[in-house]
Coordinates of C-alpha atoms in Angstrom, one line a residue:
M63 CA 0.0 0.0 0.0
G64 CA 1.3 3.5 -0.9
R65 CA 2.0 6.2 1.6
D66 CA -0.9 8.4 0.5
E67 CA -3.4 5.5 0.8
T68 CA -2.3 4.7 4.3
E69 CA -2.5 8.3 5.4
T70 CA -6.0 8.7 4.0
H71 CA -7.5 5.9 6.1
I72 CA -5.9 6.9 9.5
T73 CA -7.7 9.5 11.6
V74 CA -6.0 10.8 14.7
P75 CA -8.3 11.7 17.6
S76 CA -8.0 15.4 18.2
F77 CA -7.3 15.1 21.9
F78 CA -4.3 12.9 21.2
R79 CA -2.6 15.8 19.5
C80 CA -0.4 18.3 21.4
P81 CA -2.1 21.8 21.2
I82 CA 1.4 23.3 20.4
S83 CA 3.0 20.9 17.9
L84 CA -0.3 19.3 16.7
D85 CA 1.5 15.9 16.6
V86 CA 0.4 12.9 18.5
M87 CA 1.7 13.3 22.1
R88 CA 4.5 10.9 23.2
S89 CA 4.6 12.1 26.9
P90 CA 1.4 14.0 27.7
V91 CA 1.5 16.2 30.8
S92 CA -1.1 18.6 32.2
L93 CA -0.6 22.1 33.5
C94 CA -2.5 23.7 36.4
T95 CA -5.0 25.0 33.9
G96 CA -6.0 21.4 33.1
V97 CA -4.8 21.6 29.5
T98 CA -2.5 18.7 28.4
Y99 CA 0.5 19.1 26.2
D100 CA 3.4 17.0 25.0
R101 CA 6.2 17.3 27.5
A102 CA 8.9 18.4 25.0
S103 CA 6.7 21.1 23.5
I104 CA 5.5 22.7 26.8
Q105 CA 8.9 22.5 28.3
R106 CA 10.3 24.5 25.4
W107 CA 7.5 27.0 25.8
L108 CA 8.3 27.5 29.5
D109 CA 12.1 27.5 29.1
V110 CA 12.0 30.7 27.0
G111 CA 10.3 32.5 29.9
N112 CA 6.6 32.3 29.1
N113 CA 4.3 32.2 32.1
T114 CA 1.0 31.5 30.4
C115 CA -0.9 28.5 29.2
P116 CA -0.5 28.5 25.4
A117 CA -4.0 27.3 24.7
T118 CA -5.9 29.6 27.2
M119 CA -3.3 32.3 27.7
Q120 CA -4.1 32.2 31.4
I121 CA -1.2 33.2 33.7
L122 CA 0.1 30.1 35.4
R123 CA -0.1 29.9 39.2
T124 CA 2.7 27.3 38.9
K125 CA 4.8 26.0 36.1
D126 CA 4.8 22.5 37.4
F127 CA 3.0 19.8 35.3
V128 CA 1.7 16.4 36.0
P129 CA 2.0 13.3 33.7
N130 CA -1.4 12.4 32.2
L131 CA -1.0 8.6 32.5
T132 CA -4.5 7.8 31.5
L133 CA -4.2 9.7 28.2
Q134 CA -0.8 8.2 27.6
R135 CA -2.2 4.6 27.9
L136 CA -5.1 5.5 25.5
I137 CA -2.6 6.9 23.0
K138 CA -0.4 3.8 23.2
T139 CA -3.4 1.5 22.8
W140 CA -4.5 3.4 19.7
S141 CA -1.0 3.6 18.3
D142 CA -0.5 -0.2 18.7
S143 CA -3.9 -0.8 17.0
V144 CA -3.0 1.5 14.1
G145 CA 0.4 -0.2 13.7
R146 CA -1.2 -3.6 13.5
H147 CA -3.8 -2.7 10.9
A148 CA -1.7 -0.4 8.7
G149 CA 1.7 -2.0 9.2
V150 CA 3.2 1.4 9.8
S151 CA 3.7 4.0 12.6
P152 CA 0.9 6.6 12.9
P153 CA 1.7 9.1 10.0
R154 CA 1.7 12.8 10.1
G155 CA 0.3 13.0 6.5
I156 CA -0.7 16.1 4.6
P157 CA -2.3 18.7 7.0
T158 CA -5.9 19.7 6.4
V159 CA -6.9 23.3 5.9
E160 CA -8.3 23.4 9.4
E161 CA -5.0 22.2 10.8
V162 CA -3.1 24.7 8.7
N163 CA -5.3 27.5 10.0
E164 CA -4.3 26.3 13.5
Y165 CA -0.6 26.3 12.6
L166 CA -1.0 29.9 11.2
R167 CA -2.7 31.0 14.4
R168 CA 0.1 29.6 16.5
L169 CA 2.7 31.2 14.3
R170 CA 1.0 34.5 15.0
S171 CA 0.5 34.0 18.7
L172 CA 3.7 32.2 19.7
E173 CA 6.0 34.2 17.6
K174 CA 8.6 34.6 20.3
D175 CA 9.4 30.9 20.5
D176 CA 11.6 30.0 17.4
E177 CA 11.4 26.3 18.2
I178 CA 7.7 26.2 18.3
R179 CA 7.5 28.3 15.1
L180 CA 9.8 25.9 13.5
E181 CA 7.5 23.0 14.3
N182 CA 4.5 24.7 12.9
L183 CA 6.2 26.1 9.8
S184 CA 7.6 22.6 8.9
R185 CA 4.1 21.3 8.8
I186 CA 3.0 24.1 6.5
V187 CA 5.8 23.0 4.1
R188 CA 4.1 19.6 3.6
F189 CA 0.8 21.4 2.9
A190 CA 2.4 23.8 0.4
K191 CA 4.0 21.0 -1.5
D192 CA 0.7 19.0 -1.8
S193 CA -1.2 20.9 -4.6
D194 CA -1.8 24.1 -6.4
A195 CA -4.9 24.6 -4.3
S196 CA -2.8 24.5 -1.2
R197 CA -0.4 27.1 -2.5
E198 CA -3.2 29.3 -3.6
F199 CA -4.7 29.1 -0.1
L200 CA -1.4 30.3 1.4
W201 CA -1.2 33.2 -1.1
R202 CA -4.6 34.3 0.0
E203 CA -3.6 34.4 3.7
K204 CA -2.7 38.1 3.7
D205 CA -0.3 38.1 6.6
F206 CA 1.4 34.8 5.8
V207 CA 3.8 36.0 3.0
P208 CA 4.8 39.1 5.1
M209 CA 5.5 36.7 8.0
L210 CA 7.8 34.6 5.8
V211 CA 9.5 37.7 4.5
D212 CA 10.1 38.9 8.1
I213 CA 11.5 35.4 9.0
V214 CA 13.9 35.5 6.0
S215 CA 15.1 39.0 6.7
A216 CA 15.9 38.2 10.3
V217 CA 18.8 35.9 9.1
D218 CA 22.0 37.8 8.5
G219 CA 25.8 37.2 8.6
G220 CA 25.8 37.6 12.4
T221 CA 23.0 35.2 13.1
R222 CA 24.1 32.6 15.6
A223 CA 20.8 31.0 16.7
T224 CA 20.4 27.7 15.0
A225 CA 16.6 27.9 15.2
K226 CA 16.5 31.3 13.5
I227 CA 18.7 30.0 10.6
K228 CA 16.5 27.0 10.2
L229 CA 13.4 29.2 10.2
G230 CA 14.9 31.4 7.5
L231 CA 15.8 28.4 5.3
L232 CA 12.3 26.9 5.8
A233 CA 10.7 30.2 4.9
I234 CA 12.8 30.3 1.7
M235 CA 11.7 26.7 0.9
I236 CA 8.0 27.6 1.3
L237 CA 8.4 30.7 -0.9
D238 CA 10.1 28.6 -3.6
T239 CA 7.3 26.0 -3.3
M240 CA 4.6 28.7 -3.5
I241 CA 6.1 30.0 -6.8
K242 CA 4.4 27.2 -8.6
G243 CA 1.0 28.5 -7.6
G244 CA 1.8 32.2 -7.7
K245 CA 0.2 34.6 -10.1
E246 CA 1.7 37.8 -11.5
R247 CA 0.1 39.8 -8.7
D248 CA 1.6 37.5 -6.1
R249 CA 5.0 37.8 -7.7
E250 CA 4.8 41.6 -7.7
R251 CA 3.6 41.7 -4.1
L252 CA 6.4 39.5 -2.9
S253 CA 8.9 41.5 -4.9
K254 CA 7.8 44.7 -3.1
L255 CA 7.9 43.1 0.3
M256 CA 11.4 41.5 -0.1
L257 CA 13.0 44.6 -1.7
T258 CA 11.7 47.2 0.7
D259 CA 12.8 45.6 4.0
G260 CA 16.1 47.4 4.1
G261 CA 18.0 44.7 2.2
G262 CA 17.6 42.0 4.8
C263 CA 16.0 39.5 2.5
L264 CA 18.7 40.0 -0.2
T265 CA 21.4 39.5 2.4
A266 CA 19.8 36.3 3.7
L267 CA 19.3 34.9 0.2
N268 CA 22.9 35.7 -0.8
L269 CA 24.1 33.9 2.4
A270 CA 21.9 30.9 1.6
I271 CA 23.5 30.8 -1.9
Q272 CA 27.0 31.1 -0.5
R273 CA 26.7 28.7 2.5
G274 CA 23.7 26.5 2.0
N275 CA 23.5 23.0 0.6
L276 CA 22.7 22.4 -3.0
K277 CA 18.9 22.3 -2.4
T278 CA 19.0 25.6 -0.4
K279 CA 21.1 27.3 -3.1
I280 CA 18.6 26.3 -5.9
E281 CA 15.6 27.4 -3.9
S282 CA 17.2 30.8 -3.1
V283 CA 18.1 31.4 -6.7
R284 CA 14.6 30.6 -7.8
V285 CA 13.2 33.0 -5.2
L286 CA 15.5 35.7 -6.5
E287 CA 14.3 35.2 -10.0
M288 CA 10.7 35.4 -8.8
I289 CA 11.2 38.8 -7.2
S290 CA 13.1 40.1 -10.3
F291 CA 9.7 41.4 -11.4
H292 CA 10.5 44.7 -13.3
A293 CA 13.5 46.8 -14.3
N294 CA 13.8 48.5 -11.0
S295 CA 13.8 45.3 -9.0
K296 CA 16.4 43.7 -11.3
E297 CA 18.7 46.7 -10.8
I298 CA 18.2 46.7 -7.0
I299 CA 19.1 43.0 -6.9
S300 CA 22.1 43.4 -9.3
E301 CA 23.5 46.2 -7.2
R302 CA 23.4 44.2 -4.0
D303 CA 27.0 43.4 -3.1
G304 CA 28.0 39.9 -3.9
I305 CA 24.8 38.6 -5.5
L306 CA 25.8 38.8 -9.2
S307 CA 29.4 37.5 -8.5
E308 CA 28.0 34.6 -6.5
L309 CA 25.5 33.7 -9.3
I310 CA 28.1 34.0 -12.0
K311 CA 30.3 31.7 -9.9
S312 CA 27.4 29.2 -9.8
I313 CA 27.4 28.8 -13.6
G314 CA 31.0 27.5 -13.6
S315 CA 31.4 24.3 -15.5
E316 CA 32.4 22.5 -12.2
S317 CA 29.0 23.4 -10.6
D318 CA 26.0 21.0 -10.3
P319 CA 23.9 21.1 -13.5
S320 CA 20.7 21.8 -11.5
L321 CA 22.3 24.8 -9.9
M322 CA 23.7 26.0 -13.2
E323 CA 20.2 25.8 -14.8
A324 CA 18.6 27.8 -12.0
S325 CA 21.4 30.4 -12.0
L326 CA 21.3 30.8 -15.8
S327 CA 17.6 31.2 -15.7
F328 CA 17.9 34.0 -13.1
L329 CA 20.7 35.7 -15.1
I330 CA 18.6 35.6 -18.3
T331 CA 15.7 37.2 -16.4
I332 CA 17.6 40.1 -15.0
S333 CA 19.6 40.6 -18.2
T334 CA 16.6 42.3 -19.8
S335 CA 17.8 45.4 -18.1
K336 CA 20.5 47.3 -20.0
R337 CA 22.3 48.3 -16.9
V338 CA 22.3 44.8 -15.6
R339 CA 23.7 43.5 -19.0
S340 CA 26.7 45.9 -18.6
K341 CA 27.3 44.6 -15.1
L342 CA 27.2 41.0 -16.2
I343 CA 29.7 41.7 -19.0
A344 CA 32.0 43.5 -16.5
E345 CA 31.8 40.6 -14.1
K346 CA 33.2 38.3 -16.9
T347 CA 30.0 36.3 -17.4
I348 CA 31.0 35.6 -21.0
T349 CA 34.2 33.9 -19.9
K350 CA 32.0 31.4 -17.9
I351 CA 29.7 30.9 -20.8
R352 CA 32.7 30.3 -23.1
D353 CA 33.9 27.5 -20.8
I354 CA 30.4 25.9 -20.8
L355 CA 30.2 26.0 -24.6
L356 CA 33.6 24.4 -24.9
T357 CA 32.6 21.5 -22.6
E358 CA 31.2 18.5 -24.4
T359 CA 29.3 17.0 -21.5
T360 CA 27.1 20.0 -20.7
S361 CA 23.4 19.2 -20.4
V362 CA 21.0 20.4 -23.1
T363 CA 19.2 22.8 -20.8
V364 CA 22.5 24.4 -19.6
T365 CA 23.7 24.8 -23.2
E366 CA 20.4 26.3 -24.4
R367 CA 20.3 28.8 -21.5
S368 CA 24.0 29.7 -21.9
L369 CA 23.5 30.5 -25.5
K370 CA 20.3 32.5 -24.7
L371 CA 22.2 34.6 -22.2
L372 CA 25.1 35.1 -24.6
E373 CA 22.6 36.2 -27.3
T374 CA 21.3 38.8 -24.9
L375 CA 24.8 40.0 -23.9
S376 CA 25.8 40.2 -27.6
S377 CA 23.4 43.1 -28.0
K378 CA 25.9 45.4 -26.3
R379 CA 29.1 46.6 -28.0
E380 CA 31.3 45.6 -25.0
G381 CA 29.6 42.2 -25.0
R382 CA 30.5 41.6 -28.7
S383 CA 34.0 42.7 -28.0
E384 CA 34.3 40.2 -25.2
I385 CA 32.9 37.4 -27.2
C386 CA 35.2 38.0 -30.2
G387 CA 38.3 38.7 -28.2
G388 CA 40.4 36.6 -25.8
E389 CA 42.1 33.3 -26.5
G390 CA 41.8 33.6 -30.2
G391 CA 38.0 33.8 -30.4
R392 CA 37.4 30.6 -28.4
C393 CA 33.9 31.8 -27.4
V394 CA 32.9 32.1 -31.1
E395 CA 34.4 28.7 -31.6
G396 CA 32.2 27.3 -28.8
V397 CA 29.1 28.8 -30.4
V398 CA 29.9 27.2 -33.7
R399 CA 30.5 23.8 -32.0
K400 CA 26.9 23.8 -30.7
L401 CA 25.4 24.4 -34.1
L402 CA 23.3 21.3 -35.0
K403 CA 24.7 19.4 -32.1
V404 CA 22.4 20.0 -29.1
S405 CA 18.9 20.9 -30.1
T406 CA 16.9 23.2 -32.4
T407 CA 16.6 25.8 -29.7
A408 CA 20.4 25.8 -29.1
T409 CA 21.1 26.1 -32.9
E410 CA 18.7 29.0 -33.2
H411 CA 20.4 30.9 -30.4
A412 CA 23.8 30.1 -31.9
V413 CA 22.8 31.3 -35.4
T414 CA 21.4 34.5 -33.9
I415 CA 24.6 35.2 -32.0
L416 CA 26.7 34.7 -35.1
W417 CA 24.4 36.8 -37.2
C418 CA 24.7 39.6 -34.7
L419 CA 28.5 39.4 -34.7
C420 CA 29.2 38.7 -38.4
Y421 CA 26.3 40.3 -40.3
V422 CA 24.6 43.1 -38.4
F423 CA 27.6 44.8 -36.7
R424 CA 30.8 43.2 -38.2
E425 CA 33.0 45.2 -35.8
D426 CA 35.6 42.4 -35.5
R427 CA 36.4 40.4 -38.6
K428 CA 38.2 37.9 -36.4
A429 CA 34.8 36.4 -35.6
E430 CA 34.2 35.7 -39.3
E431 CA 37.6 34.1 -39.6
T432 CA 36.8 31.9 -36.5
V433 CA 33.5 30.8 -38.0
V434 CA 35.1 29.8 -41.3
R435 CA 38.0 28.1 -39.5
S436 CA 35.6 26.1 -37.3
N437 CA 33.7 24.7 -40.3
G438 CA 30.8 27.1 -39.6
V439 CA 29.9 27.6 -43.3
T440 CA 29.2 23.9 -43.8
K441 CA 27.0 23.8 -40.7
L442 CA 25.1 27.0 -41.7
L443 CA 24.4 25.4 -45.1
V444 CA 22.7 22.5 -43.2
V445 CA 20.8 24.9 -41.0
I446 CA 19.2 26.3 -44.1
Q447 CA 17.6 22.9 -44.8
S448 CA 16.8 22.1 -41.2
S449 CA 13.6 22.5 -39.1
C450 CA 14.7 25.8 -37.6
S451 CA 12.3 28.8 -37.9
P452 CA 12.2 30.6 -41.3
M453 CA 13.8 33.7 -39.6
V454 CA 16.8 31.7 -38.4
R455 CA 17.2 30.0 -41.8
Q456 CA 17.2 33.5 -43.4
M457 CA 19.9 34.5 -40.9
A458 CA 22.0 31.5 -41.9
K459 CA 21.7 32.6 -45.6
D460 CA 22.8 36.1 -44.6
L461 CA 25.8 34.7 -42.8
I462 CA 26.9 32.5 -45.7
K463 CA 26.8 35.5 -48.1
V464 CA 29.1 37.3 -45.7
L465 CA 31.3 34.4 -44.9
K466 CA 31.8 32.9 -48.3
V467 CA 35.5 32.8 -49.1
N468 CA 35.4 31.4 -52.6
T469 CA 32.9 30.7 -55.4
S470 CA 32.4 27.1 -54.2
A471 CA 30.7 28.4 -51.1
A472 CA 28.3 30.5 -53.2
S473 CA 27.7 27.5 -55.5
A474 CA 27.0 25.3 -52.5
L475 CA 24.5 27.8 -51.2
S476 CA 22.7 27.9 -54.6
A477 CA 22.6 24.1 -54.6
Y478 CA 21.1 23.9 -51.1
E479 CA 18.5 26.5 -51.9
T480 CA 17.3 24.5 -54.9
S481 CA 17.6 21.1 -53.3
T482 CA 14.4 19.2 -52.3
T483 CA 16.2 17.0 -49.9
H484 CA 15.2 17.6 -46.2
I485 CA 18.1 17.4 -43.8
T486 CA 17.3 16.6 -40.1
P487 CA 20.5 17.4 -38.1
F488 CA 19.1 16.3 -34.7

């Protein structure tokens, strides 16, 4: 039996759950108010200096508690019965909307206790990952996203408290998960919240990218991309010390492919700003892309996104200069290598880059020499007969007219144009 089937048929009696953690109690104890809690949860509540009953908010006459042995026996009997029938331990499962409302209430009322907030927030993660409806529900909770933003911004380079760091990472995870169900208005709202908090969120996200594990790095990069909503937000993010350099470092050929894909997607998003494009070029992004293009084992997605970013950077004069210069035009050679070798998308980006360098601007004839030397003319002839878009095939024709070095190239072009043979390069 699958996990979901098992969880669907097991109902936990409400009075078996701790009012703080909402988990089945392992060691139930009762306060002087008569309310029973799991020993670990209420002990943490009291240890941080609280003097009230969490459920009733009554001031406690005494902080002593008494083991509830009767309830403990009932829980054990129920647990043993569940284990025999289901063959598993009582599961936590996906929280219901009612349970999530309770978690949210506790997050609001018990905000001073990081450990208890951590317990409740971790349960909301499971709910958020369950479905689009769950994520939409969380977006509609008006104070939930601001609460997450406050949790993230509280993490900085000087944070020592382990619970606070865990809370921040958990909040980033939830925001990343909620992206799947977020609409444009949600994205704009989150962008405003995270970029008007004095820079705390950007500091926390950058720290997560620098010091987190692979999963945390990817989640943080995706959140950054989500809040890069308009030109102003892209420039604010790019101007934050360390963010661009860290993301450019993440696309190094030695990085994990999943992190490279996320980082390239983010860089493509923010590169629509002219000012950001200049920063990316100054930060030697093109050198990193060159190394990716000259690597044979790069994934299809990484190659496509690398070429897409290079295409964007080639729109600026300094970008074209960087692409054509350095190590004998190795970047141009890398672009030619990917022609017809990866995917139609990659080929179309590659042709567009070469068209920009060799046909539209023609500022550096070394690029043309590199294309010819790298067998680019032959590949472009094949592109003309490929399944690429009509616009890209026309670009290839334009390039061949510029690059032809002898009459045989012109004759070859004429032959290909009149040929009825369809060439499928992929």
